[in-house]
Amino acid sequence: MDFLSNLALGFSTASSIENLFFCLIGVLLGTLIGVLPGIGATATIAMLLPITFQLEPVSSLIMLAGIYYGAQYGGSTTAILINMPGESSSAVTAIDGYQMARKGRAGAALSIAALGSFFAGSVSTFLVAIFAPPLTAIALQFGSAEYFSLMIVGLVSSIALAHGSVIKALAMVALGLLLGLVGTDIYTGTPRFTLGIREYSDGLNFVAVAVGVFGIAEILRNLENEKTRSLLMAKVSGLLPTRDDFRKMVAPVLRGTVIGSALGILPGGGAILASFASYTVEKRVSDKPEEFGQGAIAGVAGPESANNAGAQTSFIPLLTLGIPANPVMALMIGAMIIQGIVPGPNVATEQPALFWGIIASMWIGNLMLVVLNLPLIGLWVKLLTIPYYVLFPIIMAFCSIGVYSVNSNVYDLFAVAFFGLIGYVLVKLRCEPAPLLLGFVLGPLLEENLRRAMILSRGDPTTFFTRPISATLLLIALAVLVIVFLPSVRKKRDEVFQEED
Amino acid sequence: MKSTTFDRANLLCGLLFIALGAFFALQSLTLELGTAFRMGPGYFPLILACALILLGGVILLQSIRIEGEPIGHIAWRGMFFILPAPIFFGLTVRGLGFVPALFLTALIASFASGKMKPLTALVLAFCLTIFSVLVFSYGLGLPFRRFGPWLGF
Amino acid sequence: MKTLNAIIGATALAAATLFSAVAGAQTYPDRTVTMVVPFSAGGPTDTVARLVAEAMSKDLGQQVIIENVGGAGGTLGAARVANAEADGYTVLLHHIGMATSDTLYRKLPYETLNAFEYVGLVTEVPMTIVARKDLEPTDLKGLIEYAKANKDTVTVANAGIGAASHLCGMLFMSAIETPLVTVPYKGTGPAMTDLLGGQVDIMCDQTTNTTKQIQGGTIKAYAVTSPERLDVLKDVPTAAEGGLSDFQVGIWHGIYAPKGTPEEAVNRLSEALKVALADPNVAARFAELGTEPSPQSDATPEALKAKLEGEIARWKPVIEAAGEYAD
């Protein structure tokens, strides 16, 4: 079989001693930098990128891929331990992961994240290897109308992110969408909502918003009752997941893998939705949806797997089309070009050792991540025993560096402070930050694709229903809406009846 | 008859969303709206802003009927020291340079907690600065000037 | 013969600069030089900058490090350098956007022609007029006729206001005197995806982004915008061959320093640039991007100044006619 010999070539390239070594270094550095609060995958890769320039092309890209996984995992670690997500995907992990950590189950949450990611990564690596070309053909069927409909599905699903009031969650999504539109309108070049500040003309920095509404709001919340409440975290109980945890994580990991792999293929930002979508599904299928937001294992296992699967399959458009699916992939392309490899449709045939070597190293990188991180979990959890008043100045310093390092934009730091304030106010008013963040990443995609679809259809709105994929997605959105609202309507009615009893 | 009680959190929340919605709506109106077929830059945000105002209104109405848990303590001291920390870093990192800016940022943030003693804060800020300079400036070679022009370097 | 001459010339130049480097070692540079790239890491301009910076470091004997100050079409980074200390330790590597932003932005925080000293031109990346692979016309003439006949339905993709593809698209429409349906994207990636998927018809973009796709047969190329055919795309005619005689456009890159930078520093940087551009490794990497280093005679302050002034004058009417501004 062709694919087996290709994979064999890949593994023989990737498993040379030096490539294994660079992969290990990449994973290690990625984890160590990515775990610093406020420094997400993009910032980590941008910081570590120059280190890889000196290497051979294959080694350099393998190391970079390692950095990528390491950074992603490091980002999830900070999301779980201190509620400080540096990436939109880990914002979802933070919801239940941080609650688990507060209940003393940080070790279990981290192991679940690592194992789920590994499984998802392994499966989707093989998906990449076997199906890359045909999947690309499907991905290219997605035009603006399809992306718009897909974003609608994401938006409808976002309701499930909230465990409190649905109305408030919707308001937070709307606010997030509006914040996402801050910056220059690409169609006319008009600056919008920038208050005349040119530094915001490319939009608000995601890390600044995420660090503000999640991390800083959390720090402030922990500072408010300092005198009366001494213990923030329950005592850490057991580093590894119990047999019961394993049972609970199997199905979510499987579902997350499927969802993430499918969404990651789409070059127009499908991977963004992966963890959100998985969370929604898990909450829907769970017999105990009320556990979500309080430290549900499925709420960590599903999204983490989906995220990693999506991260993996988002290499498909990169490798087969030479098109970056997200800012991280754009950095990877930059690195490839510097190495003298311009990615394009022919990379697989022109440079098979490189192409398959990277694919094989994805799996090896994931394996190393698990091997490396399971022992490290003990160390990460120890960090929680550091007194909080020592921890948060460190957090503030690192997130200042991290946010500033991306574009050397001082206004991004001002945004951190502003969104810290807004985030704290909203938390005090019992609004949850995750829907806001989802709105923030979807806002520009939603508007851009809506307007582009309208231009391409010459102003004919039926384009969303006449294109089959788009129509299917809208039907899915409708179905989600019905499923989300029906049980809650029924439950409300039950409650009413109970009260009358 | 029960006395009318307000849920203060929801009341404020509703008002906040209405205010934010109004801000975005007013700003959108200054932009070109266009038509549904060829949307201008103001079209989509205006719709969203109206939705936000509407949702804020619903929350406001809900606040009259149900009483929720109180807002609780507010971390004034925390806000006073935490929020200016990144701003200070931004304002000084290029002028003072990476080392002093980071040191002072960490120091400012340290005072957000009543439990922090001045000496501990100094030691913490010092160690943190050393660590960061080693990792980011020497290790990763980020283009920060360690000491800036304000100090005569 | 020509190449031999070039090699001899380059070697002589390298020797000359080496000598001047030794002579000027005590004065400049005695610490790291920061090269500001006004775009984010990983993009084509960043790539050009990193390749050149590495080669310049060797000649300067000091590290030239890249600082990415992205945002607002490159004007934030340019403004940063315009306001930086004029000591030769902060320089800017910017592309054609330096000239076009002068018209595209009506409120710039610096005066383009008065805020900088000039170091030299780095490279000029040619553009290609490409289309989805199943578009009917077979050559540029056919494409122009097709576009004129279907001007309400032919779509032209671009990567956002001020992007290379936007500029080239504007110039193309002005050259064929036919406004087509413009479809903006956020960046080249999504625009190229839709071109590959056949969702849009035409795009005009840098060879950096299009060469591999053309070679792979996933998109159709109608013309290159350079005066001569390109080695990497031998089968693609020039725009002039296809009937658009004045249609020459390239994404040129230049290095600038803040106004008032001492002359010896500027000259030293210019020397280092010349050495970098003569470096075979740089040339090889540039070739893979579908471009080549600027000739030694263009890596000079005078050449860059003339280029910038000429390009501002050239683009002003095109942008004003299109009526598309970025603020």
JSON list of N, CA, C and O in Angstrom, two decimals, chain C residues 257-278:
[
{"chain": "C", "resi": 257, "resn": "ALA", "atom": "N", "xyz": [16.02, 54.67, 7.79]},
{"chain": "C", "resi": 257, "resn": "ALA", "atom": "CA", "xyz": [16.45, 54.99, 9.15]},
{"chain": "C", "resi": 257, "resn": "ALA", "atom": "C", "xyz": [15.75, 56.30, 9.53]},
{"chain": "C", "resi": 257, "resn": "ALA", "atom": "O", "xyz": [15.31, 57.04, 8.64]},
{"chain": "C", "resi": 258, "resn": "PRO", "atom": "N", "xyz": [15.61, 56.57, 10.82]},
{"chain": "C", "resi": 258, "resn": "PRO", "atom": "CA", "xyz": [14.95, 57.82, 11.20]},
{"chain": "C", "resi": 258, "resn": "PRO", "atom": "C", "xyz": [15.70, 59.04, 10.65]},
{"chain": "C", "resi": 258, "resn": "PRO", "atom": "O", "xyz": [16.92, 59.01, 10.51]},
{"chain": "C", "resi": 259, "resn": "LYS", "atom": "N", "xyz": [14.94, 60.10, 10.40]},
{"chain": "C", "resi": 259, "resn": "LYS", "atom": "CA", "xyz": [15.55, 61.35, 9.91]},
{"chain": "C", "resi": 259, "resn": "LYS", "atom": "C", "xyz": [16.60, 61.82, 10.91]},
{"chain": "C", "resi": 259, "resn": "LYS", "atom": "O", "xyz": [16.37, 61.81, 12.11]},
{"chain": "C", "resi": 260, "resn": "GLY", "atom": "N", "xyz": [17.74, 62.24, 10.40]},
{"chain": "C", "resi": 260, "resn": "GLY", "atom": "CA", "xyz": [18.79, 62.76, 11.28]},
{"chain": "C", "resi": 260, "resn": "GLY", "atom": "C", "xyz": [19.81, 61.72, 11.69]},
{"chain": "C", "resi": 260, "resn": "GLY", "atom": "O", "xyz": [20.73, 62.01, 12.44]},
{"chain": "C", "resi": 261, "resn": "THR", "atom": "N", "xyz": [19.64, 60.48, 11.21]},
{"chain": "C", "resi": 261, "resn": "THR", "atom": "CA", "xyz": [20.64, 59.46, 11.50]},
{"chain": "C", "resi": 261, "resn": "THR", "atom": "C", "xyz": [21.97, 59.88, 10.87]},
{"chain": "C", "resi": 261, "resn": "THR", "atom": "O", "xyz": [21.99, 60.31, 9.72]},
{"chain": "C", "resi": 262, "resn": "PRO", "atom": "N", "xyz": [23.09, 59.79, 11.63]},
{"chain": "C", "resi": 262, "resn": "PRO", "atom": "CA", "xyz": [24.38, 60.26, 11.11]},
{"chain": "C", "resi": 262, "resn": "PRO", "atom": "C", "xyz": [24.71, 59.61, 9.77]},
{"chain": "C", "resi": 262, "resn": "PRO", "atom": "O", "xyz": [24.42, 58.43, 9.56]},
{"chain": "C", "resi": 263, "resn": "GLU", "atom": "N", "xyz": [25.32, 60.39, 8.91]},
{"chain": "C", "resi": 263, "resn": "GLU", "atom": "CA", "xyz": [25.56, 59.92, 7.56]},
{"chain": "C", "resi": 263, "resn": "GLU", "atom": "C", "xyz": [26.44, 58.67, 7.54]},
{"chain": "C", "resi": 263, "resn": "GLU", "atom": "O", "xyz": [26.21, 57.76, 6.76]},
{"chain": "C", "resi": 264, "resn": "GLU", "atom": "N", "xyz": [27.45, 58.64, 8.45]},
{"chain": "C", "resi": 264, "resn": "GLU", "atom": "CA", "xyz": [28.34, 57.48, 8.39]},
{"chain": "C", "resi": 264, "resn": "GLU", "atom": "C", "xyz": [27.60, 56.19, 8.76]},
{"chain": "C", "resi": 264, "resn": "GLU", "atom": "O", "xyz": [27.88, 55.14, 8.21]},
{"chain": "C", "resi": 265, "resn": "ALA", "atom": "N", "xyz": [26.61, 56.31, 9.66]},
{"chain": "C", "resi": 265, "resn": "ALA", "atom": "CA", "xyz": [25.83, 55.12, 10.01]},
{"chain": "C", "resi": 265, "resn": "ALA", "atom": "C", "xyz": [25.00, 54.68, 8.82]},
{"chain": "C", "resi": 265, "resn": "ALA", "atom": "O", "xyz": [24.94, 53.49, 8.50]},
{"chain": "C", "resi": 266, "resn": "VAL", "atom": "N", "xyz": [24.36, 55.65, 8.16]},
{"chain": "C", "resi": 266, "resn": "VAL", "atom": "CA", "xyz": [23.54, 55.31, 7.00]},
{"chain": "C", "resi": 266, "resn": "VAL", "atom": "C", "xyz": [24.40, 54.64, 5.93]},
{"chain": "C", "resi": 266, "resn": "VAL", "atom": "O", "xyz": [24.04, 53.61, 5.36]},
{"chain": "C", "resi": 267, "resn": "ASN", "atom": "N", "xyz": [25.58, 55.22, 5.68]},
{"chain": "C", "resi": 267, "resn": "ASN", "atom": "CA", "xyz": [26.45, 54.65, 4.65]},
{"chain": "C", "resi": 267, "resn": "ASN", "atom": "C", "xyz": [26.94, 53.27, 5.03]},
{"chain": "C", "resi": 267, "resn": "ASN", "atom": "O", "xyz": [27.02, 52.37, 4.20]},
{"chain": "C", "resi": 268, "resn": "ARG", "atom": "N", "xyz": [27.23, 53.11, 6.32]},
{"chain": "C", "resi": 268, "resn": "ARG", "atom": "CA", "xyz": [27.69, 51.81, 6.79]},
{"chain": "C", "resi": 268, "resn": "ARG", "atom": "C", "xyz": [26.60, 50.75, 6.58]},
{"chain": "C", "resi": 268, "resn": "ARG", "atom": "O", "xyz": [26.87, 49.64, 6.13]},
{"chain": "C", "resi": 269, "resn": "LEU", "atom": "N", "xyz": [25.36, 51.13, 6.90]},
{"chain": "C", "resi": 269, "resn": "LEU", "atom": "CA", "xyz": [24.24, 50.20, 6.71]},
{"chain": "C", "resi": 269, "resn": "LEU", "atom": "C", "xyz": [24.07, 49.88, 5.23]},
{"chain": "C", "resi": 269, "resn": "LEU", "atom": "O", "xyz": [23.82, 48.74, 4.84]},
{"chain": "C", "resi": 270, "resn": "SER", "atom": "N", "xyz": [24.23, 50.89, 4.41]},
{"chain": "C", "resi": 270, "resn": "SER", "atom": "CA", "xyz": [24.07, 50.71, 2.98]},
{"chain": "C", "resi": 270, "resn": "SER", "atom": "C", "xyz": [25.14, 49.74, 2.45]},
{"chain": "C", "resi": 270, "resn": "SER", "atom": "O", "xyz": [24.86, 48.86, 1.63]},
{"chain": "C", "resi": 271, "resn": "GLU", "atom": "N", "xyz": [26.37, 49.90, 2.97]},
{"chain": "C", "resi": 271, "resn": "GLU", "atom": "CA", "xyz": [27.45, 48.97, 2.58]},
{"chain": "C", "resi": 271, "resn": "GLU", "atom": "C", "xyz": [27.08, 47.55, 2.98]},
{"chain": "C", "resi": 271, "resn": "GLU", "atom": "O", "xyz": [27.22, 46.61, 2.21]},
{"chain": "C", "resi": 272, "resn": "ALA", "atom": "N", "xyz": [26.62, 47.42, 4.21]},
{"chain": "C", "resi": 272, "resn": "ALA", "atom": "CA", "xyz": [26.26, 46.10, 4.72]},
{"chain": "C", "resi": 272, "resn": "ALA", "atom": "C", "xyz": [25.14, 45.50, 3.87]},
{"chain": "C", "resi": 272, "resn": "ALA", "atom": "O", "xyz": [25.12, 44.29, 3.60]},
{"chain": "C", "resi": 273, "resn": "LEU", "atom": "N", "xyz": [24.21, 46.33, 3.45]},
{"chain": "C", "resi": 273, "resn": "LEU", "atom": "CA", "xyz": [23.10, 45.85, 2.61]},
{"chain": "C", "resi": 273, "resn": "LEU", "atom": "C", "xyz": [23.65, 45.31, 1.30]},
{"chain": "C", "resi": 273, "resn": "LEU", "atom": "O", "xyz": [23.24, 44.26, 0.82]},
{"chain": "C", "resi": 274, "resn": "LYS", "atom": "N", "xyz": [24.59, 46.06, 0.72]},
{"chain": "C", "resi": 274, "resn": "LYS", "atom": "CA", "xyz": [25.18, 45.61, -0.55]},
{"chain": "C", "resi": 274, "resn": "LYS", "atom": "C", "xyz": [25.82, 44.23, -0.38]},
{"chain": "C", "resi": 274, "resn": "LYS", "atom": "O", "xyz": [25.66, 43.35, -1.22]},
{"chain": "C", "resi": 275, "resn": "VAL", "atom": "N", "xyz": [26.57, 44.08, 0.72]},
{"chain": "C", "resi": 275, "resn": "VAL", "atom": "CA", "xyz": [27.21, 42.79, 0.96]},
{"chain": "C", "resi": 275, "resn": "VAL", "atom": "C", "xyz": [26.15, 41.69, 1.11]},
{"chain": "C", "resi": 275, "resn": "VAL", "atom": "O", "xyz": [26.27, 40.61, 0.55]},
{"chain": "C", "resi": 276, "resn": "ALA", "atom": "N", "xyz": [25.12, 42.01, 1.84]},
{"chain": "C", "resi": 276, "resn": "ALA", "atom": "CA", "xyz": [24.07, 41.02, 2.09]},
{"chain": "C", "resi": 276, "resn": "ALA", "atom": "C", "xyz": [23.43, 40.60, 0.77]},
{"chain": "C", "resi": 276, "resn": "ALA", "atom": "O", "xyz": [23.16, 39.43, 0.54]},
{"chain": "C", "resi": 277, "resn": "LEU", "atom": "N", "xyz": [23.20, 41.58, -0.10]},
{"chain": "C", "resi": 277, "resn": "LEU", "atom": "CA", "xyz": [22.52, 41.26, -1.36]},
{"chain": "C", "resi": 277, "resn": "LEU", "atom": "C", "xyz": [23.43, 40.47, -2.31]},
{"chain": "C", "resi": 277, "resn": "LEU", "atom": "O", "xyz": [22.95, 39.81, -3.22]},
{"chain": "C", "resi": 278, "resn": "ALA", "atom": "N", "xyz": [24.74, 40.56, -2.08]},
{"chain": "C", "resi": 278, "resn": "ALA", "atom": "CA", "xyz": [25.66, 39.80, -2.92]},
{"chain": "C", "resi": 278, "resn": "ALA", "atom": "C", "xyz": [25.88, 38.39, -2.37]},
{"chain": "C", "resi": 278, "resn": "ALA", "atom": "O", "xyz": [26.50, 37.56, -3.02]}
]
